[in-house]
Amino acid sequence: MRLGGRMQAAAEILADIQTRHRPVPEALRDWGQAHRFAGSGDRAAISNLVLDVLRRKQSHAWLMDSDAAADLVVAALVRQWGYQIDALIEELRDDRFAPELRDPQQLYDQLSRDLDEAPEFIRADCPEWVVEECKSAFGDAWIAELQALAERAPLDLRINGLKANRDKVLKSLRTPAAGATALAPHGIRIPAPEGPRRQIAATNEVAFAKGWFEVQDEGSQLAAAMTGAQAGEQILDFCAGAGGKTLAMAAAMRNRGQIHAYDVDRHRMAPMVERLRRAGARNVQLVENADALAALQGRMDRVLVDAPCTGTGTWRRRPDAKWRLSSDTLAQRQGEQDAVLDAAALHVRPGGTLTYVTCSVLPSENGDRAAAFAARHPQFTICDSAAQWHSVVPEGSPVPEGPTAADLLLSPHRTATDGFYIVQFQRAGA
């Protein structure tokens, strides 16, 4: 496919997403099944273009004075893919599949407008109703923080220390751009590709099949490391899902001790069975029912709560989610977070720790929930996260402080990771 056909396809998919309120992966899959002539390079380019439009939909629409899908696609090609307007017009001149372009002078005038004249939420490319939350989270830097959440994300891998080391995996990948992560001690980063180019398919690598690494954002790796899991301990991963953080803790514990992985939706844990086998993790037990979970009350050295949340910290990877988020959803998540914290706290032994993690940057899901939990459970005190941070990351790395000095808030702008909130409590006693 030529550029015009790719543009038209992206516009059709965007219109489908907007009118039918569909998730991006579903819309892309259906388009691909209906257009089997499109090659893998075409599908990658179209996917990149759709996601880039969604990352900066607000500012594109403001500059173009239109939210029509074809206009947003043109704005993305110029602003994000680096096309010059003259070159774009020339490339599309004889392309019968290309969407109709505006008058060249009109395109120049619109795309050269000063974005600083736009409202703050337009410059930040976020829903207007989250502005106050973001200001509370990041202060004067909030627009820069949200703009960083509107960029493409890199591909991060976590080395499985049970089977490999970083040098071994880097050699196996043979990807010149791959290198060590800046903060996570067992991470590899492959930068996001530009324009239509595809990211490597890491899960198709032989090294992945051998269990040498997992795909995991650097921020998620740091959140798992911040639990402080040690060999020989008893640990409960209370919202384990598919097991990314469970696997990271298992490797840190060198298969000594026990991790109990639980999720209220036990079907979410099904992929973990194969992941554990591939990784060689033998100290994990899947807890599939409430009776088995109850037997762990008051016995765990550490409990990790990777709580259900709005996922605002992952907007780089799931930009459509930011336009589907509502205040009602946020309120629902807060209730779920309070409930899961209260339930998880029952399993912490005296002297043990409870680590609360979200992939959100919104204070109402983060510091507010931590403060509310501490008020309900005076036997738990908030730990100083700075010491644990320094035990994980390279010497001299600045602490990404959250609302207080005792919690952490990671973000693409601060730490070049997805957005994560991390706070740790310790239960009184010994």
Short mmCIF file of C-alpha atoms in Angstrom, two decimals:
data_model
loop_
_atom_site.label_atom_id
_atom_site.label_comp_id
_atom_site.label_asym_id
_atom_site.label_seq_id
_atom_site.Cartn_x
_atom_site.Cartn_y
_atom_site.Cartn_z
CA MET A 1 0.00 0.00 0.00
CA ARG A 2 1.10 3.54 -0.72
CA LEU A 3 0.84 6.33 1.84
CA GLY A 4 -2.59 7.44 0.65
CA GLY A 5 -4.08 4.01 1.19
CA ARG A 6 -2.58 3.81 4.65
CA MET A 7 -3.98 7.24 5.50
CA GLN A 8 -7.44 6.26 4.30
CA ALA A 9 -7.32 3.02 6.28
CA ALA A 10 -6.27 4.86 9.45
CA ALA A 11 -9.08 7.38 8.95
CA GLU A 12 -11.63 4.59 8.54
CA ILE A 13 -10.43 2.83 11.69
CA LEU A 14 -10.46 6.07 13.69
CA ALA A 15 -14.00 6.82 12.54
CA ASP A 16 -15.02 3.29 13.54
CA ILE A 17 -13.48 3.74 16.99
CA GLN A 18 -15.20 7.10 17.47
CA THR A 19 -18.67 6.07 16.32
CA ARG A 20 -18.78 2.60 17.87
CA HIS A 21 -16.63 3.32 20.96
CA ARG A 22 -14.44 0.31 20.30
CA PRO A 23 -11.01 -0.53 21.72
CA VAL A 24 -8.18 0.03 19.26
CA PRO A 25 -6.97 -3.61 19.09
CA GLU A 26 -10.47 -4.79 18.19
CA ALA A 27 -10.92 -2.17 15.45
CA LEU A 28 -7.46 -2.88 14.00
CA ARG A 29 -8.07 -6.64 14.01
CA ASP A 30 -11.41 -6.33 12.22
CA TRP A 31 -9.95 -4.00 9.60
CA GLY A 32 -7.09 -6.42 8.97
CA GLN A 33 -9.44 -9.38 8.58
CA ALA A 34 -11.51 -7.43 6.05
CA HIS A 35 -8.41 -6.27 4.11
CA ARG A 36 -6.20 -9.34 3.91
CA PHE A 37 -4.22 -7.89 1.02
CA ALA A 38 -2.51 -5.53 3.47
CA GLY A 39 0.99 -6.74 4.34
CA SER A 40 2.55 -6.77 7.79
CA GLY A 41 4.36 -3.50 7.06
CA ASP A 42 1.10 -1.87 6.02
CA ARG A 43 -0.68 -3.07 9.16
CA ALA A 44 2.14 -1.81 11.36
CA ALA A 45 2.13 1.61 9.69
CA ILE A 46 -1.65 1.92 9.95
CA SER A 47 -1.60 0.88 13.60
CA ASN A 48 1.15 3.40 14.37
CA LEU A 49 -0.80 6.16 12.65
CA VAL A 50 -4.04 5.36 14.48
CA LEU A 51 -2.31 5.30 17.87
CA ASP A 52 -0.33 8.48 17.18
CA VAL A 53 -3.53 10.33 16.29
CA LEU A 54 -5.14 9.21 19.53
CA ARG A 55 -2.10 10.26 21.57
CA ARG A 56 -2.49 13.89 20.46
CA LYS A 57 -6.11 13.99 19.38
CA GLN A 58 -6.96 17.16 21.29
CA SER A 59 -4.14 19.30 19.95
CA HIS A 60 -4.50 17.94 16.42
CA ALA A 61 -8.20 18.83 16.42
CA TRP A 62 -7.53 22.31 17.82
CA LEU A 63 -4.92 23.12 15.17
CA MET A 64 -7.00 21.72 12.32
CA ASP A 65 -10.24 23.20 13.70
CA SER A 66 -11.75 19.80 13.02
CA ASP A 67 -12.01 16.39 14.64
CA ALA A 68 -12.68 14.62 11.35
CA ALA A 69 -10.53 11.50 11.17
CA ALA A 70 -8.86 12.39 7.86
CA ASP A 71 -7.83 15.83 9.21
CA LEU A 72 -6.37 14.27 12.34
CA VAL A 73 -4.36 11.83 10.23
CA VAL A 74 -2.84 14.70 8.22
CA ALA A 75 -1.94 16.53 11.43
CA ALA A 76 -0.24 13.42 12.83
CA LEU A 77 1.84 12.93 9.68
CA VAL A 78 3.09 16.51 9.86
CA ARG A 79 3.47 16.92 13.62
CA GLN A 80 4.52 13.42 14.67
CA TRP A 81 5.95 11.73 11.58
CA GLY A 82 7.92 14.73 10.37
CA TYR A 83 6.35 15.23 6.95
CA GLN A 84 6.71 18.62 5.32
CA ILE A 85 3.40 19.79 3.90
CA ASP A 86 4.81 20.26 0.39
CA ALA A 87 6.35 16.79 0.43
CA LEU A 88 3.12 15.23 1.70
CA ILE A 89 1.05 16.88 -1.01
CA GLU A 90 3.54 15.78 -3.66
CA GLU A 91 3.60 12.18 -2.45
CA LEU A 92 -0.19 12.01 -2.55
CA ARG A 93 -0.60 13.77 -5.88
CA ASP A 94 -1.33 10.69 -8.01
CA ASP A 95 -2.51 8.43 -5.20
CA ARG A 96 -6.14 7.63 -5.97
CA PHE A 97 -6.63 5.98 -2.58
CA ALA A 98 -5.59 9.05 -0.59
CA PRO A 99 -8.18 11.06 1.33
CA GLU A 100 -8.86 14.52 -0.04
CA LEU A 101 -6.53 17.15 1.41
CA ARG A 102 -7.37 20.72 2.27
CA ASP A 103 -6.01 23.66 0.33
CA PRO A 104 -2.21 23.79 0.87
CA GLN A 105 -2.28 27.33 2.21
CA GLN A 106 -5.00 26.42 4.67
CA LEU A 107 -2.88 23.50 5.91
CA TYR A 108 0.10 25.81 6.36
CA ASP A 109 -1.98 28.35 8.26
CA GLN A 110 -3.58 25.82 10.55
CA LEU A 111 -0.57 23.67 11.38
CA SER A 112 1.58 26.72 12.08
CA ARG A 113 -0.82 28.10 14.70
CA ASP A 114 0.67 28.77 18.14
CA LEU A 115 -0.42 25.93 20.42
CA ASP A 116 0.44 28.06 23.45
CA GLU A 117 -2.76 29.98 22.70
CA ALA A 118 -4.84 26.83 23.23
CA PRO A 119 -6.48 25.95 26.57
CA GLU A 120 -4.30 23.99 28.97
CA PHE A 121 -6.07 20.66 28.47
CA ILE A 122 -5.56 20.97 24.72
CA ARG A 123 -1.83 21.52 25.14
CA ALA A 124 -1.70 18.58 27.54
CA ASP A 125 -3.74 16.34 25.21
CA CYS A 126 -5.92 15.07 28.02
CA PRO A 127 -9.61 15.11 28.97
CA GLU A 128 -10.50 18.47 30.50
CA TRP A 129 -12.02 16.93 33.61
CA VAL A 130 -8.69 15.40 34.78
CA VAL A 131 -6.78 18.71 34.74
CA GLU A 132 -7.12 19.47 38.46
CA GLU A 133 -6.03 15.94 39.39
CA CYS A 134 -2.96 16.27 37.17
CA LYS A 135 -2.09 19.67 38.61
CA SER A 136 -2.33 18.18 42.09
CA ALA A 137 -0.05 15.29 41.07
CA PHE A 138 2.64 17.24 39.24
CA GLY A 139 2.33 20.92 40.12
CA ASP A 140 3.71 23.38 37.58
CA ALA A 141 5.17 20.55 35.48
CA TRP A 142 1.82 18.94 34.82
CA ILE A 143 1.53 19.91 31.15
CA ALA A 144 5.01 18.57 30.39
CA GLU A 145 4.10 15.38 32.26
CA LEU A 146 0.93 14.88 30.22
CA GLN A 147 2.72 15.67 26.98
CA ALA A 148 5.23 12.93 27.82
CA LEU A 149 2.29 10.57 28.28
CA ALA A 150 1.31 11.42 24.69
CA GLU A 151 4.56 10.08 23.21
CA ARG A 152 5.25 6.56 21.97
CA ALA A 153 6.51 4.11 24.55
CA PRO A 154 9.67 2.01 24.20
CA LEU A 155 9.72 -1.76 24.48
CA ASP A 156 11.15 -2.87 27.83
CA LEU A 157 12.26 -6.38 28.72
CA ARG A 158 13.04 -7.86 32.14
CA ILE A 159 15.87 -10.37 32.25
CA ASN A 160 14.96 -13.58 34.03
CA GLY A 161 17.89 -13.97 36.40
CA LEU A 162 17.02 -17.63 36.92
CA LYS A 163 18.17 -18.40 33.36
CA ALA A 164 20.15 -15.52 31.86
CA ASN A 165 21.88 -12.19 32.36
CA ARG A 166 21.65 -8.90 30.51
CA ASP A 167 24.69 -9.42 28.29
CA LYS A 168 23.46 -12.84 27.23
CA VAL A 169 20.05 -11.50 26.21
CA LEU A 170 21.47 -8.46 24.43
CA LYS A 171 23.70 -10.71 22.32
CA SER A 172 20.77 -12.97 21.46
CA LEU A 173 18.57 -10.07 20.35
CA ARG A 174 21.12 -8.64 17.91
CA THR A 175 19.23 -5.36 17.94
CA PRO A 176 21.70 -2.44 17.80
CA ALA A 177 19.31 -0.02 19.47
CA ALA A 178 18.79 -2.26 22.53
CA GLY A 179 20.57 -1.31 25.74
CA ALA A 180 20.36 -1.43 29.52
CA THR A 181 17.53 0.39 31.25
CA ALA A 182 18.58 3.44 33.24
CA LEU A 183 16.98 2.41 36.56
CA ALA A 184 15.78 -1.20 36.63
CA PRO A 185 18.77 -3.47 37.32
CA HIS A 186 17.54 -6.32 35.12
CA GLY A 187 15.99 -4.36 32.27
CA ILE A 188 16.65 -3.91 28.57
CA ARG A 189 15.15 -1.06 26.57
CA ILE A 190 14.49 -0.95 22.85
CA PRO A 191 13.47 2.59 21.82
CA ALA A 192 10.15 3.19 20.13
CA PRO A 193 10.42 3.13 16.34
CA GLU A 194 9.58 6.27 14.36
CA GLY A 195 6.93 6.79 11.74
CA PRO A 196 5.66 3.60 10.07
CA ARG A 197 8.40 1.31 11.34
CA ARG A 198 7.59 -1.77 13.40
CA GLN A 199 8.90 -2.58 16.83
CA ILE A 200 10.65 -5.93 17.07
CA ALA A 201 8.41 -8.88 17.93
CA ALA A 202 10.21 -9.81 21.13
CA THR A 203 7.91 -12.70 21.95
CA ASN A 204 8.91 -14.37 18.68
CA GLU A 205 12.57 -14.49 19.76
CA VAL A 206 14.12 -17.86 20.62
CA ALA A 207 15.45 -16.30 23.83
CA PHE A 208 11.87 -15.55 24.90
CA ALA A 209 10.81 -19.14 24.27
CA LYS A 210 13.76 -20.25 26.41
CA GLY A 211 12.50 -18.09 29.29
CA TRP A 212 15.42 -15.68 29.26
CA PHE A 213 13.24 -12.59 29.46
CA GLU A 214 9.71 -11.23 29.82
CA VAL A 215 8.18 -8.12 28.27
CA GLN A 216 7.66 -5.69 31.17
CA ASP A 217 7.81 -1.90 31.40
CA GLU A 218 10.71 -0.58 33.45
CA GLY A 219 8.30 1.07 35.86
CA SER A 220 6.56 -2.24 36.50
CA GLN A 221 9.95 -3.87 37.10
CA LEU A 222 10.78 -1.17 39.66
CA ALA A 223 7.41 -1.58 41.38
CA ALA A 224 8.06 -5.31 41.80
CA ALA A 225 11.58 -4.66 43.08
CA MET A 226 10.27 -2.10 45.58
CA THR A 227 8.40 -4.83 47.45
CA GLY A 228 11.80 -5.89 48.75
CA ALA A 229 11.12 -9.60 48.22
CA GLN A 230 13.88 -11.73 49.75
CA ALA A 231 14.77 -15.39 49.41
CA GLY A 232 13.01 -17.57 51.98
CA GLU A 233 10.08 -15.21 52.60
CA GLN A 234 6.36 -15.86 52.35
CA ILE A 235 4.80 -13.39 49.92
CA LEU A 236 1.26 -12.82 48.66
CA ASP A 237 0.68 -11.17 45.28
CA PHE A 238 -2.92 -10.21 45.96
CA CYS A 239 -3.89 -8.92 42.48
CA ALA A 240 -1.58 -11.13 40.45
CA GLY A 241 -3.33 -11.00 37.09
CA ALA A 242 -1.18 -12.70 34.45
CA GLY A 243 1.81 -12.67 36.80
CA GLY A 244 4.33 -10.09 35.56
CA LYS A 245 5.31 -8.90 39.04
CA THR A 246 4.98 -12.43 40.46
CA LEU A 247 7.63 -13.63 38.00
CA ALA A 248 9.90 -10.70 38.83
CA MET A 249 9.70 -11.45 42.55
CA ALA A 250 10.27 -15.17 41.97
CA ALA A 251 13.51 -14.41 40.15
CA ALA A 252 14.59 -12.00 42.89
CA MET A 253 13.98 -14.74 45.48
CA ARG A 254 16.02 -17.28 43.45
CA ASN A 255 13.18 -19.80 43.83
CA ARG A 256 13.59 -19.85 47.62
CA GLY A 257 10.61 -19.11 49.84
CA GLN A 258 7.06 -19.02 48.54
CA ILE A 259 4.93 -16.65 46.49
CA HIS A 260 1.18 -17.12 46.68
CA ALA A 261 -0.44 -15.60 43.57
CA TYR A 262 -4.11 -14.67 43.86
CA ASP A 263 -6.59 -12.73 41.78
CA VAL A 264 -10.28 -12.26 42.43
CA ASP A 265 -10.81 -13.23 38.78
CA ARG A 266 -8.95 -16.53 38.74
CA HIS A 267 -9.26 -16.79 34.95
CA ARG A 268 -6.85 -13.86 34.62
CA MET A 269 -4.15 -16.07 36.13
CA ALA A 270 -4.42 -18.78 33.47
CA PRO A 271 -1.54 -17.41 31.33
CA MET A 272 0.72 -17.59 34.39
CA VAL A 273 0.93 -21.37 34.23
CA GLU A 274 2.88 -21.34 30.98
CA ARG A 275 4.87 -18.25 31.98
CA LEU A 276 6.04 -19.93 35.19
CA ARG A 277 7.05 -23.06 33.31
CA ARG A 278 9.00 -21.09 30.72
CA ALA A 279 10.72 -18.97 33.37
CA GLY A 280 11.68 -21.93 35.56
CA ALA A 281 9.94 -20.32 38.55
CA ARG A 282 9.20 -23.10 41.04
CA ASN A 283 8.30 -21.15 44.18
CA VAL A 284 4.89 -19.87 43.08
CA GLN A 285 1.55 -21.35 44.07
CA LEU A 286 -1.68 -20.18 42.42
CA VAL A 287 -4.39 -19.46 44.99
CA GLU A 288 -7.67 -20.08 43.21
CA ASN A 289 -10.35 -19.75 45.87
CA ALA A 290 -11.29 -17.83 49.00
CA ASP A 291 -10.77 -20.79 51.33
CA ALA A 292 -7.14 -21.20 50.29
CA LEU A 293 -6.63 -17.46 50.60
CA ALA A 294 -8.11 -17.36 54.10
CA ALA A 295 -5.49 -19.86 55.26
CA LEU A 296 -2.80 -17.22 54.60
CA GLN A 297 -4.20 -14.57 56.93
CA GLY A 298 -1.66 -13.04 59.26
CA ARG A 299 1.18 -15.17 57.86
CA MET A 300 2.71 -13.18 55.00
CA ASP A 301 6.04 -11.39 55.30
CA ARG A 302 5.08 -9.18 52.37
CA VAL A 303 1.87 -8.51 50.48
CA LEU A 304 1.79 -6.78 47.11
CA VAL A 305 -1.39 -5.03 45.97
CA ASP A 306 -1.15 -4.09 42.30
CA ALA A 307 -4.57 -2.52 42.47
CA PRO A 308 -7.21 -2.14 39.77
CA CYS A 309 -7.00 1.43 38.50
CA THR A 310 -7.78 3.75 35.61
CA GLY A 311 -4.45 3.03 33.92
CA THR A 312 -3.67 6.71 33.32
CA GLY A 313 0.02 5.90 33.66
CA THR A 314 -0.17 3.69 30.56
CA TRP A 315 -1.69 6.25 28.19
CA ARG A 316 1.41 6.07 25.97
CA ARG A 317 0.59 2.45 25.19
CA ARG A 318 -3.22 2.69 25.32
CA PRO A 319 -4.09 6.20 24.15
CA ASP A 320 -7.69 5.28 23.38
CA ALA A 321 -8.22 4.59 27.09
CA LYS A 322 -7.74 8.24 27.97
CA TRP A 323 -10.73 9.24 25.85
CA ARG A 324 -12.94 6.50 27.30
CA LEU A 325 -12.16 7.34 30.93
CA SER A 326 -14.97 8.95 32.92
CA SER A 327 -15.40 10.39 36.39
CA ASP A 328 -17.81 7.55 37.16
CA THR A 329 -15.12 4.99 36.31
CA LEU A 330 -12.64 6.82 38.51
CA ALA A 331 -15.07 6.78 41.45
CA GLN A 332 -15.67 3.06 40.94
CA ARG A 333 -11.94 2.34 40.95
CA GLN A 334 -11.48 4.21 44.23
CA GLY A 335 -14.04 2.00 45.92
CA GLU A 336 -12.34 -1.10 44.55
CA GLN A 337 -8.94 0.13 45.73
CA ASP A 338 -10.16 0.71 49.29
CA ALA A 339 -11.77 -2.72 49.35
CA VAL A 340 -8.73 -4.55 48.00
CA LEU A 341 -6.38 -2.81 50.44
CA ASP A 342 -8.59 -3.72 53.40
CA ALA A 343 -8.76 -7.35 52.25
CA ALA A 344 -5.04 -7.63 51.56
CA ALA A 345 -4.10 -6.13 54.94
CA LEU A 346 -5.57 -9.18 56.70
CA HIS A 347 -2.74 -11.33 55.38
CA VAL A 348 0.22 -9.26 56.59
CA ARG A 349 1.96 -10.71 59.64
CA PRO A 350 3.02 -8.41 62.49
CA GLY A 351 6.14 -6.63 61.33
CA GLY A 352 5.40 -7.45 57.69
CA THR A 353 4.92 -5.01 54.82
CA LEU A 354 2.10 -4.13 52.45
CA THR A 355 3.05 -2.51 49.14
CA TYR A 356 0.35 -0.61 47.24
CA VAL A 357 0.93 -0.04 43.53
CA THR A 358 -1.15 1.50 40.76
CA CYS A 359 -0.38 2.31 37.14
CA SER A 360 -2.17 5.62 37.62
CA VAL A 361 -0.93 9.18 38.10
CA LEU A 362 -4.15 10.50 39.67
CA PRO A 363 -3.92 11.44 43.38
CA SER A 364 -7.46 10.23 44.09
CA GLU A 365 -6.26 6.68 43.29
CA ASN A 366 -2.85 7.07 44.87
CA GLY A 367 -1.97 9.28 47.83
CA ASP A 368 -5.62 9.76 48.77
CA ARG A 369 -6.16 6.02 48.97
CA ALA A 370 -2.96 5.51 50.95
CA ALA A 371 -3.98 8.19 53.46
CA ALA A 372 -7.47 6.74 53.79
CA PHE A 373 -6.06 3.25 54.36
CA ALA A 374 -3.67 4.52 57.05
CA ALA A 375 -6.58 6.27 58.79
CA ARG A 376 -8.66 3.07 58.78
CA HIS A 377 -5.75 0.86 59.87
CA PRO A 378 -3.64 2.61 62.53
CA GLN A 379 -1.58 -0.55 63.00
CA PHE A 380 -0.02 0.20 59.59
CA THR A 381 2.47 3.04 59.17
CA ILE A 382 3.83 4.39 55.89
CA CYS A 383 7.47 3.50 55.30
CA ASP A 384 10.09 5.84 53.88
CA SER A 385 10.29 4.73 50.26
CA ALA A 386 13.52 6.60 49.55
CA ALA A 387 15.70 4.00 51.27
CA GLN A 388 14.09 1.15 49.37
CA TRP A 389 14.40 3.13 46.11
CA HIS A 390 18.12 3.61 46.63
CA SER A 391 18.53 -0.11 47.31
CA VAL A 392 17.09 -0.89 43.88
CA VAL A 393 18.33 1.78 41.43
CA PRO A 394 21.85 2.97 40.55
CA GLU A 395 23.59 5.26 43.02
CA GLY A 396 22.69 8.90 42.58
CA SER A 397 19.32 8.33 40.90
CA PRO A 398 16.91 11.04 42.12
CA VAL A 399 13.91 9.92 44.14
CA PRO A 400 10.65 10.49 42.21
CA GLU A 401 8.70 11.65 45.25
CA GLY A 402 4.94 11.40 45.26
CA PRO A 403 2.59 13.60 47.29
CA THR A 404 4.79 12.98 50.34
CA ALA A 405 8.42 12.00 50.79
CA ALA A 406 7.22 8.52 51.78
CA ASP A 407 5.72 7.50 48.44
CA LEU A 408 6.87 7.44 44.83
CA LEU A 409 5.33 8.61 41.57
CA LEU A 410 7.02 7.41 38.40
CA SER A 411 6.19 8.87 34.99
CA PRO A 412 7.56 9.17 31.44
CA HIS A 413 8.75 12.72 32.14
CA ARG A 414 10.36 11.96 35.51
CA THR A 415 11.73 8.46 35.12
CA ALA A 416 11.21 7.60 31.43
CA THR A 417 8.82 4.81 32.50
CA ASP A 418 5.09 4.32 32.47
CA GLY A 419 3.27 6.10 35.28
CA PHE A 420 3.33 4.14 38.54
CA TYR A 421 2.50 5.01 42.14
CA ILE A 422 4.24 3.03 44.89
CA VAL A 423 3.83 3.25 48.65
CA GLN A 424 4.75 0.74 51.36
CA PHE A 425 3.20 0.21 54.80
CA GLN A 426 4.56 -1.77 57.72
CA ARG A 427 2.33 -3.50 60.24
CA ALA A 428 3.17 -2.93 63.88
CA GLY A 429 4.58 -5.82 65.90
CA ALA A 430 7.39 -8.29 65.39
#
